[in-house]
XYZ file of C-alpha atoms in Angstrom:
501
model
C 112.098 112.903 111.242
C 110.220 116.051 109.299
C 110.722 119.865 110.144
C 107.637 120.404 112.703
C 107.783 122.048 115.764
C 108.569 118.774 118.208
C 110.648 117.427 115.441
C 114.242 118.155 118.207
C 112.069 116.601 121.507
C 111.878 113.492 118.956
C 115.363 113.129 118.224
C 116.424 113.636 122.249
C 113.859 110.549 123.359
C 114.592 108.853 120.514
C 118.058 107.083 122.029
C 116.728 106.335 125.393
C 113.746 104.028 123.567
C 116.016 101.828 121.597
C 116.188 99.108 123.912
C 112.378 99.420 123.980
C 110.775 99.356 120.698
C 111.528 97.875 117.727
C 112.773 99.572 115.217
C 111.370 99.385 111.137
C 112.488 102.080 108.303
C 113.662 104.751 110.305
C 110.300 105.069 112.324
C 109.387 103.589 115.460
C 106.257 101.239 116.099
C 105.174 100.551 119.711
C 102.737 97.120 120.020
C 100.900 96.305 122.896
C 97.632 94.474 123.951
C 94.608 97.063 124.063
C 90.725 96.840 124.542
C 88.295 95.806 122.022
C 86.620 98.577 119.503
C 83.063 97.221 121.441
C 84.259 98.695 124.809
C 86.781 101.596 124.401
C 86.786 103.864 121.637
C 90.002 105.266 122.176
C 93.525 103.876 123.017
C 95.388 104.352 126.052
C 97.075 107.362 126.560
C 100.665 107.119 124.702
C 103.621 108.290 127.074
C 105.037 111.829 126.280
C 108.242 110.492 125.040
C 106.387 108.330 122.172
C 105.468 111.320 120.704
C 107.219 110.530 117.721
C 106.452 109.263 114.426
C 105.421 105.524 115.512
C 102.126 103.492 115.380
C 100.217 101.211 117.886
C 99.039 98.099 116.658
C 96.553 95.881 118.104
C 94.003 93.537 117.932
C 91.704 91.044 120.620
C 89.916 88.055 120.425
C 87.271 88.323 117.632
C 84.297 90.636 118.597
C 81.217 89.144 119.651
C 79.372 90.664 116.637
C 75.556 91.670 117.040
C 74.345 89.438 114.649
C 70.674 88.550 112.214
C 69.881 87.139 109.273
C 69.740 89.169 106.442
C 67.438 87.336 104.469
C 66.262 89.323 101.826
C 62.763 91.309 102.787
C 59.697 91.140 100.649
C 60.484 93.200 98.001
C 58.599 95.017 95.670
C 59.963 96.638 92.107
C 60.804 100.310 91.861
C 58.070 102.363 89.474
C 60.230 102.855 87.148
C 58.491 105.330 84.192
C 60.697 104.195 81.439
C 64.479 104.575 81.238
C 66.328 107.362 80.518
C 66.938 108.672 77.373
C 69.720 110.476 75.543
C 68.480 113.897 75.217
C 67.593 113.460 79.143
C 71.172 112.709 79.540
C 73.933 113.973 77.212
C 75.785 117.144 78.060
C 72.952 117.919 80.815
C 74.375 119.624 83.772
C 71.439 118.492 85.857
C 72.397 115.165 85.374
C 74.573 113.259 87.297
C 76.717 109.979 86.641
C 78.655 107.217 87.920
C 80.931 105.034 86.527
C 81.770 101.380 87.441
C 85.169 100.145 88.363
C 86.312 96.892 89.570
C 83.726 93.787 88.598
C 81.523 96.610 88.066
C 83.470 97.965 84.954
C 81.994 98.859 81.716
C 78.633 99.923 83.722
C 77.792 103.619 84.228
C 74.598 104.927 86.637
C 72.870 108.544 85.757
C 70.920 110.313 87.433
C 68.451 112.821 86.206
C 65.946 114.453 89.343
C 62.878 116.091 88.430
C 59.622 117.403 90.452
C 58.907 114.441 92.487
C 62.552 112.612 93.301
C 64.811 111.175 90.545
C 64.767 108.773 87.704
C 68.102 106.759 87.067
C 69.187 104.004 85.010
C 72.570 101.628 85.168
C 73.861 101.470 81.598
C 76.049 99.242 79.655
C 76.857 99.090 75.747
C 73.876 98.034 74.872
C 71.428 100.654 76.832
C 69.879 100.712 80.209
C 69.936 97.389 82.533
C 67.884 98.753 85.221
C 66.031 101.626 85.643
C 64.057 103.070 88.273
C 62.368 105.788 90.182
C 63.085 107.616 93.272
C 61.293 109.343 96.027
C 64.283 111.715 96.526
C 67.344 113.679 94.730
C 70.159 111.302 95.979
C 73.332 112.887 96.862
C 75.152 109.997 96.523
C 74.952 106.759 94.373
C 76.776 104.170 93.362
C 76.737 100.299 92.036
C 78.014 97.131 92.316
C 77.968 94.052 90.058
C 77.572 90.617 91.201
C 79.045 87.213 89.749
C 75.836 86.775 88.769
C 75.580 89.215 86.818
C 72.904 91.093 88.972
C 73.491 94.786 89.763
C 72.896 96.556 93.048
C 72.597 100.490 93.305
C 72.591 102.365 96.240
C 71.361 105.883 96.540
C 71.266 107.776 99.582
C 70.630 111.935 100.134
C 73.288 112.313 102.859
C 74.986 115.641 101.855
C 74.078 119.461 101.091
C 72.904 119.940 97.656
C 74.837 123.190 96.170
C 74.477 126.287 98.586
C 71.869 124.715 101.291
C 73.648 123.777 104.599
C 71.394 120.095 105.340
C 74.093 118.877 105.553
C 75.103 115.443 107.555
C 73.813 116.979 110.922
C 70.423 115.908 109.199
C 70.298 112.872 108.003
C 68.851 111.290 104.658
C 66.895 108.504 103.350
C 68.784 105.381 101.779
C 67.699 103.019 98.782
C 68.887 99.862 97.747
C 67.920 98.085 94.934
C 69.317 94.706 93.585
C 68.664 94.244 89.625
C 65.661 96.531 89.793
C 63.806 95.505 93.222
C 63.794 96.869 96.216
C 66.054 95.177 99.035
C 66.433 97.661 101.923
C 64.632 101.011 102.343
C 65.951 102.904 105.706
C 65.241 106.657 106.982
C 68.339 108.641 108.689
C 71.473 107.009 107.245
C 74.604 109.231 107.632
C 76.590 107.713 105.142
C 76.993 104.082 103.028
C 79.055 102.129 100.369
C 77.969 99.688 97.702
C 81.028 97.418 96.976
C 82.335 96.791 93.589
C 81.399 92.837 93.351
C 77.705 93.804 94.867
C 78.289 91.316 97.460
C 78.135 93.590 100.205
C 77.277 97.048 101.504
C 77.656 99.199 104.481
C 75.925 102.051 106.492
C 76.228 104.711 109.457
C 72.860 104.989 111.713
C 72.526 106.984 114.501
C 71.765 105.674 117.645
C 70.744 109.161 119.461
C 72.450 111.287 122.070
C 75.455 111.612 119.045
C 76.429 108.244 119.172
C 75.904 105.709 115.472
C 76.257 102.078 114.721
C 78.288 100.761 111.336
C 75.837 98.037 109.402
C 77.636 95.949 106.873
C 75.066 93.757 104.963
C 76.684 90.797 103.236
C 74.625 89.245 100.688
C 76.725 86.165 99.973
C 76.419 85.199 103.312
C 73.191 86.313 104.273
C 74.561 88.702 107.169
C 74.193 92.141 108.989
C 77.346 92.444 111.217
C 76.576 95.607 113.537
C 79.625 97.780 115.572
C 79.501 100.645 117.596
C 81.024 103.766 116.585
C 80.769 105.988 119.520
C 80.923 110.186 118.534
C 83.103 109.218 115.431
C 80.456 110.396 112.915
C 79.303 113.008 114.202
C 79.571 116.468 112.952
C 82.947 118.357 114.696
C 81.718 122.010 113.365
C 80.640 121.328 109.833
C 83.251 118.812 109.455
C 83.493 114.732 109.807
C 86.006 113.525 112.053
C 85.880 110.043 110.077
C 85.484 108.450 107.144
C 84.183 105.103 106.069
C 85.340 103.618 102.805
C 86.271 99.751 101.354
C 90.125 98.909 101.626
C 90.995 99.076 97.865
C 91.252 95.382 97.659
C 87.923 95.482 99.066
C 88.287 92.810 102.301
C 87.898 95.211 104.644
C 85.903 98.507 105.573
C 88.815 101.550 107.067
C 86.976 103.866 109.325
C 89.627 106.657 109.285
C 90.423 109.872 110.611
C 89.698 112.692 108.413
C 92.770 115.850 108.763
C 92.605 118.985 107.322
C 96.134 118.336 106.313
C 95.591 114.933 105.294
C 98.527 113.635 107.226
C 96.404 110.295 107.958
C 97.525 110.732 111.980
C 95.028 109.616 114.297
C 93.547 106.405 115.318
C 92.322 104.123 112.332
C 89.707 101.263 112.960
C 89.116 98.466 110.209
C 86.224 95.918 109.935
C 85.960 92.353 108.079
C 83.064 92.718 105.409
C 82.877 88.741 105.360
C 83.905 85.619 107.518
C 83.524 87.467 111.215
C 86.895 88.143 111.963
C 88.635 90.494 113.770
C 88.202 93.961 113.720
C 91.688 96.203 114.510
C 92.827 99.113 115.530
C 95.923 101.117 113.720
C 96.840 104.120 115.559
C 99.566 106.568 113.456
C 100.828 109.604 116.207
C 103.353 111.977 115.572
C 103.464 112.938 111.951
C 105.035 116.015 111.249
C 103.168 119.031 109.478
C 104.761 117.673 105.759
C 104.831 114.070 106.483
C 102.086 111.957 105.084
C 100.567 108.191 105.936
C 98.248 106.703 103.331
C 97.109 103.513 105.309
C 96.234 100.900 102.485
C 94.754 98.201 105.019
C 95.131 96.683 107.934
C 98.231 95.023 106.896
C 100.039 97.727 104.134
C 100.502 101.231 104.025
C 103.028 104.001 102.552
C 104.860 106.840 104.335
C 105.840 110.068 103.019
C 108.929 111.991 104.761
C 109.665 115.663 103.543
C 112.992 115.659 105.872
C 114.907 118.132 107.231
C 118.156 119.135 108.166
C 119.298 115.899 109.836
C 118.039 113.796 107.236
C 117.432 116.333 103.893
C 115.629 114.137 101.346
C 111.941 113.305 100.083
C 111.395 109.870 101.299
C 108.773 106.906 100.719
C 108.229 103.821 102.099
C 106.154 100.874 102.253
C 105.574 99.105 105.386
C 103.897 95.636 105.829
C 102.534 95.084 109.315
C 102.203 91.278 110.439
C 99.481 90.867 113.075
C 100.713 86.846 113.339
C 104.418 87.909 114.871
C 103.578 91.574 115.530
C 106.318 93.021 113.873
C 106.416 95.622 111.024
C 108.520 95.694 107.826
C 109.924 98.046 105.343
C 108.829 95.837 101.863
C 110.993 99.059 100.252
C 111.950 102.759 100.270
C 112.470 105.417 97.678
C 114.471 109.014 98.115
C 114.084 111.825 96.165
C 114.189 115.964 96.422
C 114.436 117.228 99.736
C 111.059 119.978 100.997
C 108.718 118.250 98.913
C 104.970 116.517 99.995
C 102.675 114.359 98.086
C 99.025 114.552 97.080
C 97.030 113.623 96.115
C 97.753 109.915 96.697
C 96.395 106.970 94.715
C 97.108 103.074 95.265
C 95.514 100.517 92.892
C 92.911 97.925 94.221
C 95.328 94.913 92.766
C 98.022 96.345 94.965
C 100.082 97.241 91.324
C 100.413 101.014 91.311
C 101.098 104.037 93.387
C 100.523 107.435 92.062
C 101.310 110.631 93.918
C 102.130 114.359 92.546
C 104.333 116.331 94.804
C 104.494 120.003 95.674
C 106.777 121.964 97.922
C 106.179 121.900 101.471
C 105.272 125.564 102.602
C 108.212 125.525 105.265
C 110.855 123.967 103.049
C 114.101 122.544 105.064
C 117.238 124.393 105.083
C 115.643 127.369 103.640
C 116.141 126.018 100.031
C 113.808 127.697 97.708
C 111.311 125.706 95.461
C 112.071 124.268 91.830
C 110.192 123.232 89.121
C 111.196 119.637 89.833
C 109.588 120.038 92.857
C 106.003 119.838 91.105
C 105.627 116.130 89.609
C 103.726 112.788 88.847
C 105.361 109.805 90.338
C 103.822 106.278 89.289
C 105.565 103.611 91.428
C 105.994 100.103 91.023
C 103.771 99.331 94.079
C 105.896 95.955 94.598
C 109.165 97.224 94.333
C 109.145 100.974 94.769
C 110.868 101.804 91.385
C 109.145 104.616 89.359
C 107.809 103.457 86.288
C 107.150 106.794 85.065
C 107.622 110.305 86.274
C 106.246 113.995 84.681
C 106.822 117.186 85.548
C 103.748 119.080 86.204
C 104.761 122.683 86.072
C 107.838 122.802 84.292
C 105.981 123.739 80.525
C 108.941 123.155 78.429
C 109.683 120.001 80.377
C 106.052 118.865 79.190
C 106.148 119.715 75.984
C 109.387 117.456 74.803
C 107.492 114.456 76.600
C 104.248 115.134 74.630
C 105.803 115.253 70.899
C 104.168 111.857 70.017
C 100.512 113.274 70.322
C 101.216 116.966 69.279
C 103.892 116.778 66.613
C 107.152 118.359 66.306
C 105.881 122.160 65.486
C 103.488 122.548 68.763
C 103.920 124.735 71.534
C 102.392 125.329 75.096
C 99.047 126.332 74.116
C 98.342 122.667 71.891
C 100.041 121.149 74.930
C 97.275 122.338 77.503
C 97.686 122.887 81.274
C 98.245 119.924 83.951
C 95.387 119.104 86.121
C 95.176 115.862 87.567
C 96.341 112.087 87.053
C 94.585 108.674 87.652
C 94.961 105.164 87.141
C 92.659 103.303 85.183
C 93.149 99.560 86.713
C 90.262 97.984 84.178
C 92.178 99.028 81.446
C 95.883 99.117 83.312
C 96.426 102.555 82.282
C 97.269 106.141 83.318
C 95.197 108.823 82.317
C 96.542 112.144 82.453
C 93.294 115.287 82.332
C 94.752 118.715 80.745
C 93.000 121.956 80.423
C 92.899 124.617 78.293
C 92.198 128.353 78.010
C 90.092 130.742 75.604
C 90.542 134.463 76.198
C 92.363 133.973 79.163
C 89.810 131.855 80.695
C 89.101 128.310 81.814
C 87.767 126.701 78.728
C 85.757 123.925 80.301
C 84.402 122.438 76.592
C 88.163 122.097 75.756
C 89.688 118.986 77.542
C 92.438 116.460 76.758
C 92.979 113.274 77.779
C 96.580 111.644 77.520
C 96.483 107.999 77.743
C 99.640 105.656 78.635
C 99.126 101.969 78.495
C 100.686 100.419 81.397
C 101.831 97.208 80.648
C 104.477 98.888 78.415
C 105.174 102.428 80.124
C 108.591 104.167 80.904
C 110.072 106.416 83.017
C 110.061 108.993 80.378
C 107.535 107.171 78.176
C 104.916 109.709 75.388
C 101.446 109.289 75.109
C 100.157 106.526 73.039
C 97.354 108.449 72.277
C 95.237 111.859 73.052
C 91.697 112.092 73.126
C 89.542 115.092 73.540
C 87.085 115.607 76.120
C 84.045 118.010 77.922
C 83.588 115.999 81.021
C 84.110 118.045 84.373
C 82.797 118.524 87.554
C 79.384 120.468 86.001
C 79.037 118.454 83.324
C 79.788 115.052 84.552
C 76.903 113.069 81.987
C 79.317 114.830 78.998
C 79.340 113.584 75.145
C 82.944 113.071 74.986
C 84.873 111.011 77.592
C 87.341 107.990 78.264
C 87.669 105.324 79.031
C 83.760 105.412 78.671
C 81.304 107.064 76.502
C 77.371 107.871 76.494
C 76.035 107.177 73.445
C 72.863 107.384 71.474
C 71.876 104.194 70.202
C 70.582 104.032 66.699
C 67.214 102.320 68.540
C 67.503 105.679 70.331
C 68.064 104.163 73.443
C 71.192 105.145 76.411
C 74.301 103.287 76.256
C 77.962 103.438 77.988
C 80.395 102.109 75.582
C 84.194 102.358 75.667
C 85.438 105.348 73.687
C 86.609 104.204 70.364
């Protein structure tokens, strides 16, 4: 499988392993019993002629976690000044901004620093519902929003700000706060998450000689669950060799590798944020240079195949992996142009959507030379694999016949705009396409469209059902005109986030 280098030694072992291995969607995946994430960090060493494309899966009896009660400290309210105001806010490109998703949607956090730290607030439609002061510039921040309606925000400075290398190889302060107060204040964090619901969060400490702990803090159930991490976050160069993030459904926290070709190989680690259970280990070996593996969970991932000679043909596939019977399944599998690869890659928390843009692969099989095709937006039916809509991405004329029922019948290229980048909203089920546009021959950053497809009633070749305009990019993230939320100025002259109307 795939055009890299060891891509013929594959194919030659690959016969003399049938009886061995079992078999699943044209890749092979090796189980066996290994040693618990508490005492060895790494797997054992994989026989030469498993090099292939394959996976070990593998989990033991549940850890014996390092557990104390996380009862809540004695807290004390942040000094909060007053709020933050519109003219603070609005088209500054000191500002910075946030915006809920999950049970945190229709919430936005800013940020504004000044001479002494920062001053934030966490906004809905009608203004600010917590505000506060900070001893530092975060970095980072983020919220979450619990069933009770209380919000936590997390704010740590973890990263380089701009052109100064501080970056994680000296690590930052970390705030959290929990509807305005306080709850845990800690000095040298490498990195942390706030989940969605607020019910839990998560953090990286070192432990010295380059070794770190994971924390993850569960405030339903009153919980700090601690796990050793070993090397994996420290600083290879100036680059992370892992990653911490939530699953997207949330359950779980993925401790991945981190490629420069984001192939997802390597050995990937997962941790229960509630109940105690196990922790596993998901090891993905072999991918070719083109190939991709976006793992999803513990339990569901997707696989991207370029092909090659032997087997020409863009290929994805979902695989289900069932840690009961340890076996793996192909759930389905979609073909398409041959020398292609995907990214970037996005799959919905409610396990609806998968979006992906591909791009030819820079060694395409059988020397065939690149197409327009080859550059465009898939949106799959996450359940069943079929597209539910496709766009070409590079292919201007293409564009412009699918974009008649926002531009009219007499437009051309330049109403149309360029291409940049596609997401899926999954509070609102639908896909937002971002285009750009130039003045003069240059980037017009002030000029931005949005082109918004409901979902629920979305074709293959399905129009716009509407196109709004927008300023919001990477330097002017806190902008005046956005979707699918908006800062506003209140007439009270207070700071609101309201859906764009």
């Amino acid at each position: 499988m795939g055009n890299g280098p060891g891509s013929a030694k594959r194919a030659g072992v690959h016969g003399d392993l049938i009886a061995l291995v079992v078999l699943a969607a044209g890749a092979v995946l090796l189980w066996r019993a290994g040693s618990s994430p508490e005492t060895s960090e790494q797997p054992a060493e994989t026989p030469a002629e498993g090099l292939f494309i394959g996976m070990d899966l593998w989990e033991k009896e549940p850890l014996a976690w390092e557990s104390e009660s996380a009862a809540m400290p004695r807290t004390k309210r942040s000094s909060a000044r007053s709020e933050l105001t519109p003219t603070e806010v609005i088209d500054n490109p000191d500002c910075g901004m946030r915006i809920g998703a999950g049970a945190a949607f229709g919430l936005a956090m800013v940020v504004v620093p000044d001479a002494i730290g920062a001053r934030f607030s966490v906004l809905n439609e009608d203004g600010a519902v917590q505000s506060g002061d900070l001893p530092f510039a975060p970095y980072r921040y983020m919220m979450g929003k619990r069933s009770d309606g209380s919000i936590m925000a997390g704010f740590g400075r973890l990263a380089p700000e701009h052109d100064v290398n501080q970056g994680r190889e000296n690590p930052g302060p970390l705030r959290i706060y929990l509807n305005g107060q306080l709850i845990d204040a800690r000095e040298g964090i490498r990195d942390f998450g706030v989940s969605n619901d607020g019910s839990s969060f998560w953090l990286v400490e070192p432990l010295g000689e380059g070794s770190s702990r994971l924390a993850v803090r569960n405030l339903d159930e009153g919980t700090e669950r601690h796990h050793d991490l070993g090397d994996k976050h420290e600083l290879h160069g100036f680059d992370m060799l892992y990653g911490t993030s939530y699953t997207p459904n949330g359950n779980e926290l993925h401790v991945a590798p981190v490629n420069d070709n984001e192939s997802g190989e390597g050995v990937h680690y997962f941790f229960p944020v509630s109940g105690g259970g196990r922790a596993r280990k998901l090891r993905v070996e072999g991918i070719d240079p083109w190939d991709r593996a976006y793992i999803v969970s513990s339990t569901e991932g997707y696989f991207f195949f370029t092909g090659d000679e032997s087997e020409p043909g863009f290929r994805v596939e979902k695989r289900r992996f069932d840690w009961a019977t340890r076996e793996t399944s192909a759930v389905w599998r979609l073909e398409g142009a041959s020398g292609v690869t995907p990214s970037p890659i996005q799959a919905t928390p409610d396990g609806a959507w998968l979006l992906f843009e591909t791009h030819p692969a820079h060694s395409r099989p059988g020397g065939r030379s690149s197409q327009r095709s080859d550059w465009a937006l898939y949106v799959l039916d996450a359940s069943t694999g079929e597209p539910a809509f496709t766009l070409p991405t590079v292919d201007e004329q293409a564009q412009l016949a699918r974009l008649q029922s926002v531009l009219g019948s007499g437009a051309d290229v330049e109403d149309m705009g360029d291409f940049n980048r596609a997401r899926i909203d999954s509070g609102l089920n639908q896909l937002i396409i971002d285009r750009r546009f130039e003045t003069d021959g240059e980037p017009d950053y002030d000029r931005r469209a949005l082109d918004v497809y409901d979902l629920d009633t979305i074709a293959v070749h399905a129009q716009p059902d509407f196109r709004l305009p927008s300023n919001r990019w990477i330097l002017n993230p806190c902008a005046s005109a956005a979707y699918p939320g908006q800062l506003l100025a209140l007439e009270d002259g207070r700071l609101a986030y309201a859906p764009a109307r």
